Short mmCIF file of C-alpha atoms in Angstrom, two decimals:
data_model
loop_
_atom_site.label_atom_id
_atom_site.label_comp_id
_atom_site.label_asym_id
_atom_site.label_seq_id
_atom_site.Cartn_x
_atom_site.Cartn_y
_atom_site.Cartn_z
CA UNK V 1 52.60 -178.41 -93.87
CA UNK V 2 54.66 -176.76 -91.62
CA UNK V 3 58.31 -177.91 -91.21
CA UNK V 4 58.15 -177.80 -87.39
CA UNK V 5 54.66 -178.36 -85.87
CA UNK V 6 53.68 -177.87 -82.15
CA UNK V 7 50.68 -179.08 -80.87
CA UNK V 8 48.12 -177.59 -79.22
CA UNK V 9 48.58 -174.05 -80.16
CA UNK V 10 46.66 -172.96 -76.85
CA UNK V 11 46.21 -174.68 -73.95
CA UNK V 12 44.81 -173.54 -70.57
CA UNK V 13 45.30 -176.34 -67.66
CA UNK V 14 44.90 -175.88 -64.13
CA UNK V 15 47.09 -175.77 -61.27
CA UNK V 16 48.98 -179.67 -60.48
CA UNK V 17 47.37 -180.76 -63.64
CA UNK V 18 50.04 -182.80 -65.88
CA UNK V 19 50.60 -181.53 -69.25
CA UNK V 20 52.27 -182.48 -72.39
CA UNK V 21 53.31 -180.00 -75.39
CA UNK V 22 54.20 -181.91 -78.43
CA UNK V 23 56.45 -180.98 -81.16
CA UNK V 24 57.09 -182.57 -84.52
CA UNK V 25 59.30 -181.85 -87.68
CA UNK V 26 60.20 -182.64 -91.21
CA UNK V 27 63.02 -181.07 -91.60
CA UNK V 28 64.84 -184.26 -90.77
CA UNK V 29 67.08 -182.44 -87.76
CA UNK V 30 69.20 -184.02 -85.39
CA UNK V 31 68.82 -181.22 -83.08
CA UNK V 32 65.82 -180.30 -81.22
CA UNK V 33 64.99 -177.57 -78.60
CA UNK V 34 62.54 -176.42 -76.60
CA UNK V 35 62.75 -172.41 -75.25
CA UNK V 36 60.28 -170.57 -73.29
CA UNK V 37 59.04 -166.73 -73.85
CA UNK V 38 57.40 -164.77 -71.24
CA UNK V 39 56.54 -161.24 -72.30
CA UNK V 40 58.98 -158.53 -72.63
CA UNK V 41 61.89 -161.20 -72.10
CA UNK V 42 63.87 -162.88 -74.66
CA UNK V 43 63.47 -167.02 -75.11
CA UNK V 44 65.14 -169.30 -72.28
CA UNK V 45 66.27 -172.47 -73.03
CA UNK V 46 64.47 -175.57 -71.60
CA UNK V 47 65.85 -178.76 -72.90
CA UNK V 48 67.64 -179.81 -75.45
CA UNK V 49 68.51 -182.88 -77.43
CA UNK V 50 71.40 -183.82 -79.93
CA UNK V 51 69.85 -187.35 -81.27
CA UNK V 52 66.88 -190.04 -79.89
CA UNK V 53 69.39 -191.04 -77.10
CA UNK V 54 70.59 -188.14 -76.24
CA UNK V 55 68.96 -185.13 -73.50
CA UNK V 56 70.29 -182.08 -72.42
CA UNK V 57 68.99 -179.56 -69.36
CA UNK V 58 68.88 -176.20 -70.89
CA UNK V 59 69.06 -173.04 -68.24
CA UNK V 60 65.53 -173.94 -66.67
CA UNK V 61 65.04 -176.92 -66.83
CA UNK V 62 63.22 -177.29 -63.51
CA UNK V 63 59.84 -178.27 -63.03
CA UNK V 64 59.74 -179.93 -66.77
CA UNK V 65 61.18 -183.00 -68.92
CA UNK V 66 61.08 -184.07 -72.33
CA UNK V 67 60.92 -186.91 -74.45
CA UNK V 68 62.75 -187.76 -77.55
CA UNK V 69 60.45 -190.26 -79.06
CA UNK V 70 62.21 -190.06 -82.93
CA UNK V 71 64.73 -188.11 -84.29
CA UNK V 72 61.50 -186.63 -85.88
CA UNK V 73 59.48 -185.99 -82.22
CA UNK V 74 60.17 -183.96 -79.15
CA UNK V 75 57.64 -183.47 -76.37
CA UNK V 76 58.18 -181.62 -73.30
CA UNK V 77 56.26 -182.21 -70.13
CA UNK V 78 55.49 -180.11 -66.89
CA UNK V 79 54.36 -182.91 -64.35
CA UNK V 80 52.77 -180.62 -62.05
CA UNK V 81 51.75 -177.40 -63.60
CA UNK V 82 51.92 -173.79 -61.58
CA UNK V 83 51.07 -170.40 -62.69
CA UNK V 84 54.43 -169.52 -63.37
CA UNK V 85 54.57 -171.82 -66.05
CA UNK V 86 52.67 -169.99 -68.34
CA UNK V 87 54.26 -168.68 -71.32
CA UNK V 88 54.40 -169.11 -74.60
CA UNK V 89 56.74 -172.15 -75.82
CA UNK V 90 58.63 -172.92 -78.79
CA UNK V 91 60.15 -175.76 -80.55
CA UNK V 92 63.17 -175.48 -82.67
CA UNK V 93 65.58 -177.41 -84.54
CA UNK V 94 68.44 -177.53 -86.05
CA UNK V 95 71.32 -179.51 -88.32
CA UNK V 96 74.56 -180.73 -86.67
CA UNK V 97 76.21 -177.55 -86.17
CA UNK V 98 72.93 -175.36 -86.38
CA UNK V 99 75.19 -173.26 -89.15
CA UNK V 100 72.44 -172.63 -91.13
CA UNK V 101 70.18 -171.11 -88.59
CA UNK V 102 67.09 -173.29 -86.70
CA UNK V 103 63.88 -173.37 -87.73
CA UNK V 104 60.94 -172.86 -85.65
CA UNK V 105 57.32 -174.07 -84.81
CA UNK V 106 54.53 -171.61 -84.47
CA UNK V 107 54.03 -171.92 -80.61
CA UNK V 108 52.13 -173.27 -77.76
CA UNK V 109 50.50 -170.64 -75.30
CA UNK V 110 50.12 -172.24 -72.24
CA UNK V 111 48.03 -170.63 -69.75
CA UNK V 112 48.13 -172.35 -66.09
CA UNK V 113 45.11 -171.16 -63.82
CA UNK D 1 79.38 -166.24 -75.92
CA UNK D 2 79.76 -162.37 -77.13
CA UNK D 3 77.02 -159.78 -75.60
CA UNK D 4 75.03 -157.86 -78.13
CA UNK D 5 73.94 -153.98 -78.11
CA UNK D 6 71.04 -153.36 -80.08
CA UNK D 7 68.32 -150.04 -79.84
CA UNK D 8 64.97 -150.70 -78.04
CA UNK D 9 63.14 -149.51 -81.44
CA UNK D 10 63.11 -147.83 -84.59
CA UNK D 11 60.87 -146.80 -86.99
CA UNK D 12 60.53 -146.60 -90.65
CA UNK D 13 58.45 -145.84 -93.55
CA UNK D 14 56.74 -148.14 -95.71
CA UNK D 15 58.98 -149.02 -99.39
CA UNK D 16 61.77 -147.41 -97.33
CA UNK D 17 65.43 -149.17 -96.22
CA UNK D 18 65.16 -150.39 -92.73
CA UNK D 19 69.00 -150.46 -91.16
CA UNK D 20 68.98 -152.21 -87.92
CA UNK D 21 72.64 -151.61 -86.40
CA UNK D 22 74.03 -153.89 -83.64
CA UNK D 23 77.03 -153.88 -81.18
CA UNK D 24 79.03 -156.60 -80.71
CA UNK D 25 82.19 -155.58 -79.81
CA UNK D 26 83.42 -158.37 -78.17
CA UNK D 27 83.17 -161.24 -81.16
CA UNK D 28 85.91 -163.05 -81.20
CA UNK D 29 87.34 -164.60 -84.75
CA UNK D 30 85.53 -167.85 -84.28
CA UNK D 31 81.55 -166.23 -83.73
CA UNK D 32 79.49 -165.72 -86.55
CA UNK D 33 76.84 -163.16 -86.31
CA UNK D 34 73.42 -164.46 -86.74
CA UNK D 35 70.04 -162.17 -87.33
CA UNK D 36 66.23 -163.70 -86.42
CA UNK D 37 63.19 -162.11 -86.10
CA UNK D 38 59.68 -162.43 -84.64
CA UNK D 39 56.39 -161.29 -85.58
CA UNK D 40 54.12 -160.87 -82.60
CA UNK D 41 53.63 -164.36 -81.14
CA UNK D 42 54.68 -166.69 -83.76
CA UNK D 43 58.07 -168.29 -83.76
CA UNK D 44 60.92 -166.63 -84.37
CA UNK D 45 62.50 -166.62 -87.87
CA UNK D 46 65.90 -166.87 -89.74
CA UNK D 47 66.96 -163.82 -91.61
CA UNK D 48 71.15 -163.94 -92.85
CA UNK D 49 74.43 -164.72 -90.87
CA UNK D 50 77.74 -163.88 -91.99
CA UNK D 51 81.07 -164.27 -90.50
CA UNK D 52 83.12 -161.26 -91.75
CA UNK D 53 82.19 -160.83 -95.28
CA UNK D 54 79.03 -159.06 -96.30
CA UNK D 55 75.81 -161.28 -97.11
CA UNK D 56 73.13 -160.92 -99.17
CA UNK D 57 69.63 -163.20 -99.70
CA UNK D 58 66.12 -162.77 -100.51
CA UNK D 59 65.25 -161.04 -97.55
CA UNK D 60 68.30 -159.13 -96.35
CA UNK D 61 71.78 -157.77 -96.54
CA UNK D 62 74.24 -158.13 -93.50
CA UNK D 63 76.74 -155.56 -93.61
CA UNK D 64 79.70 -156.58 -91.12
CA UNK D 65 82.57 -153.91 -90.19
CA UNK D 66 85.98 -154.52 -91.03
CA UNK D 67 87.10 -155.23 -87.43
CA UNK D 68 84.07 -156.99 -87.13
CA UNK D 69 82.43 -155.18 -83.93
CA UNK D 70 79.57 -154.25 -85.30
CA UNK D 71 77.20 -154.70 -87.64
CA UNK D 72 73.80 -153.76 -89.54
CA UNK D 73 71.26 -155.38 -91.08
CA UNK D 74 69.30 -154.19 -94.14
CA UNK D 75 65.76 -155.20 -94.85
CA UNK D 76 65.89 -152.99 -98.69
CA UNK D 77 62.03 -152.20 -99.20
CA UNK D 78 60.72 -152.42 -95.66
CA UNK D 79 56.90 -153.53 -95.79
CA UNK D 80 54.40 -153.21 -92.93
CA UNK D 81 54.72 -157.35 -92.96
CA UNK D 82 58.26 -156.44 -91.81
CA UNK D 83 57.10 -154.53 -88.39
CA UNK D 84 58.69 -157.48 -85.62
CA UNK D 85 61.22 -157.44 -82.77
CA UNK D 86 64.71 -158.53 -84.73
CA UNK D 87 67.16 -159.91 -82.56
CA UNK D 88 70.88 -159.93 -83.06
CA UNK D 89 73.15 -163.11 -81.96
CA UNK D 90 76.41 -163.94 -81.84
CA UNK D 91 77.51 -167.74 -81.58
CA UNK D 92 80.55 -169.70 -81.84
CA UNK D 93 81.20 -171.17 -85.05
CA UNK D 94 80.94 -175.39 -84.90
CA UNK D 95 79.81 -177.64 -83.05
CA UNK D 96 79.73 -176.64 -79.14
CA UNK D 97 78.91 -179.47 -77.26
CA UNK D 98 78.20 -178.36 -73.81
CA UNK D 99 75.62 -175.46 -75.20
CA UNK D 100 74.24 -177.97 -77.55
CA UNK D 101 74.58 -174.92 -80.34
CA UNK D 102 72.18 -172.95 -78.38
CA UNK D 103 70.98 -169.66 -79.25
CA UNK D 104 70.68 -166.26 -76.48
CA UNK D 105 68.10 -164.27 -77.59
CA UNK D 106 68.08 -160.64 -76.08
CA UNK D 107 65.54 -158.03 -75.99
CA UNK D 108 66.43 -157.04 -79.62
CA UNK D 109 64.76 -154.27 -81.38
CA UNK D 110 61.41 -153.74 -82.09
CA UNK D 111 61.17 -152.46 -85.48
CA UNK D 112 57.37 -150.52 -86.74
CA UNK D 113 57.07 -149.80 -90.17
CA UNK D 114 54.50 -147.33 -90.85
CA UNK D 115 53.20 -146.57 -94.17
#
């Protein structure tokens, strides 16, 4: 399995539909993010989270939360999808000072009609 | 955090040593220099970081200049699994609490190895 697991891989939702992109891990992280790509740019930062109580706006934050359910689950929601919301998203994590490099998850490509 | 100069691409032939330079001429003692990379669409991936002494592990070497303004990754026996956009990053060493250690990804540098 993988270490850091998004769920679904593709999604395509309509416009003002609520969605909710799940991401789990095992590689028992603190840290969790969640970054957007949209082609030919670089990731953006979402959200962020240091621990189960704690939540952090990335630099776009707008028009999405998240959800730290476990130290080992971190779901990010858009309560009112638009079209400029599609993108492909990742999930990440890291240890405590993210030293040794974050790991990952495969992607969700979300496509908002 | 420091601002990164990488090319747009490169190319390089299959079995051959892929160097992948970057700029970062405005590290300061504290940043470590960081290398991912991402294979169309999936996540992106770990490769090395190093401070300011040359690294080696199974997949790469870092080579970091003296005065620490540069440096250049080294993938040894590039294989056509190894064609991806590699980004270059520079972060503050510790824990940074108001970026939550975040990472700034920039366009990087598409590498194609061709056989």
């Amino acid at each position: 399995d993988a270490d850091v697991t998004q769920t679904p891989r593709n999604r395509i939702t309509k416009t003002g539909k609520r969605i909710m992109l799940e991401c789990s891990q095992t590689k028992g992280h603190d840290r969790m993010y969640w970054y957007r790509q949209d082609p030919g740019l670089g990731l953006r930062l979402i959200y962020y989270s240091f621990d189960v109580k704690d939540i952090n706006k990335g630099e776009i934050s707008d028009g999405y939360s998240v959800s730290r359910q476990a130290q080992a689950k971190f779901s990010l929601s858009l309560e009112s999808a638009i079209p400029n919301q599609t993108a492909l998203y990742f999930c990440a994590t890291s240890d405590f000072q993210g030293i040794s490099g974050y790991t990952f998850g495969s992607g969700t490509r979300l496509t908002v009609v | 955090d420091a601002k990164t100069t990488q090319p747009t691409s490169m190319d390089c032939a299959e079995g051959r040593a892929a160097n992948l330079p970057c700029n970062h001429s405005t590290i300061s003692g504290n940043e470590y220099v960081y290398w991912y990379r991402q294979i169309h669409s999936q996540g992106p991936q770990y490769i090395i970081h190093g401070l300011k002494n040359n690294e080696t592990n199974e997949m790469a070497s870092l080579i970091i200049t003296e005065d620490r303004k540069s440096s250049t990754l080294i993938l040894p026996h590039a294989t056509l699994r190894d064609t991806a956009v590699y980004y270059c990053i520079v972060r503050p060493r510790g824990l940074i609490m108001e970026y939550g250690n975040k990472l700034v990804f920039g366009a990087g540098t598409i590498l194609r190895v061709k056989s």
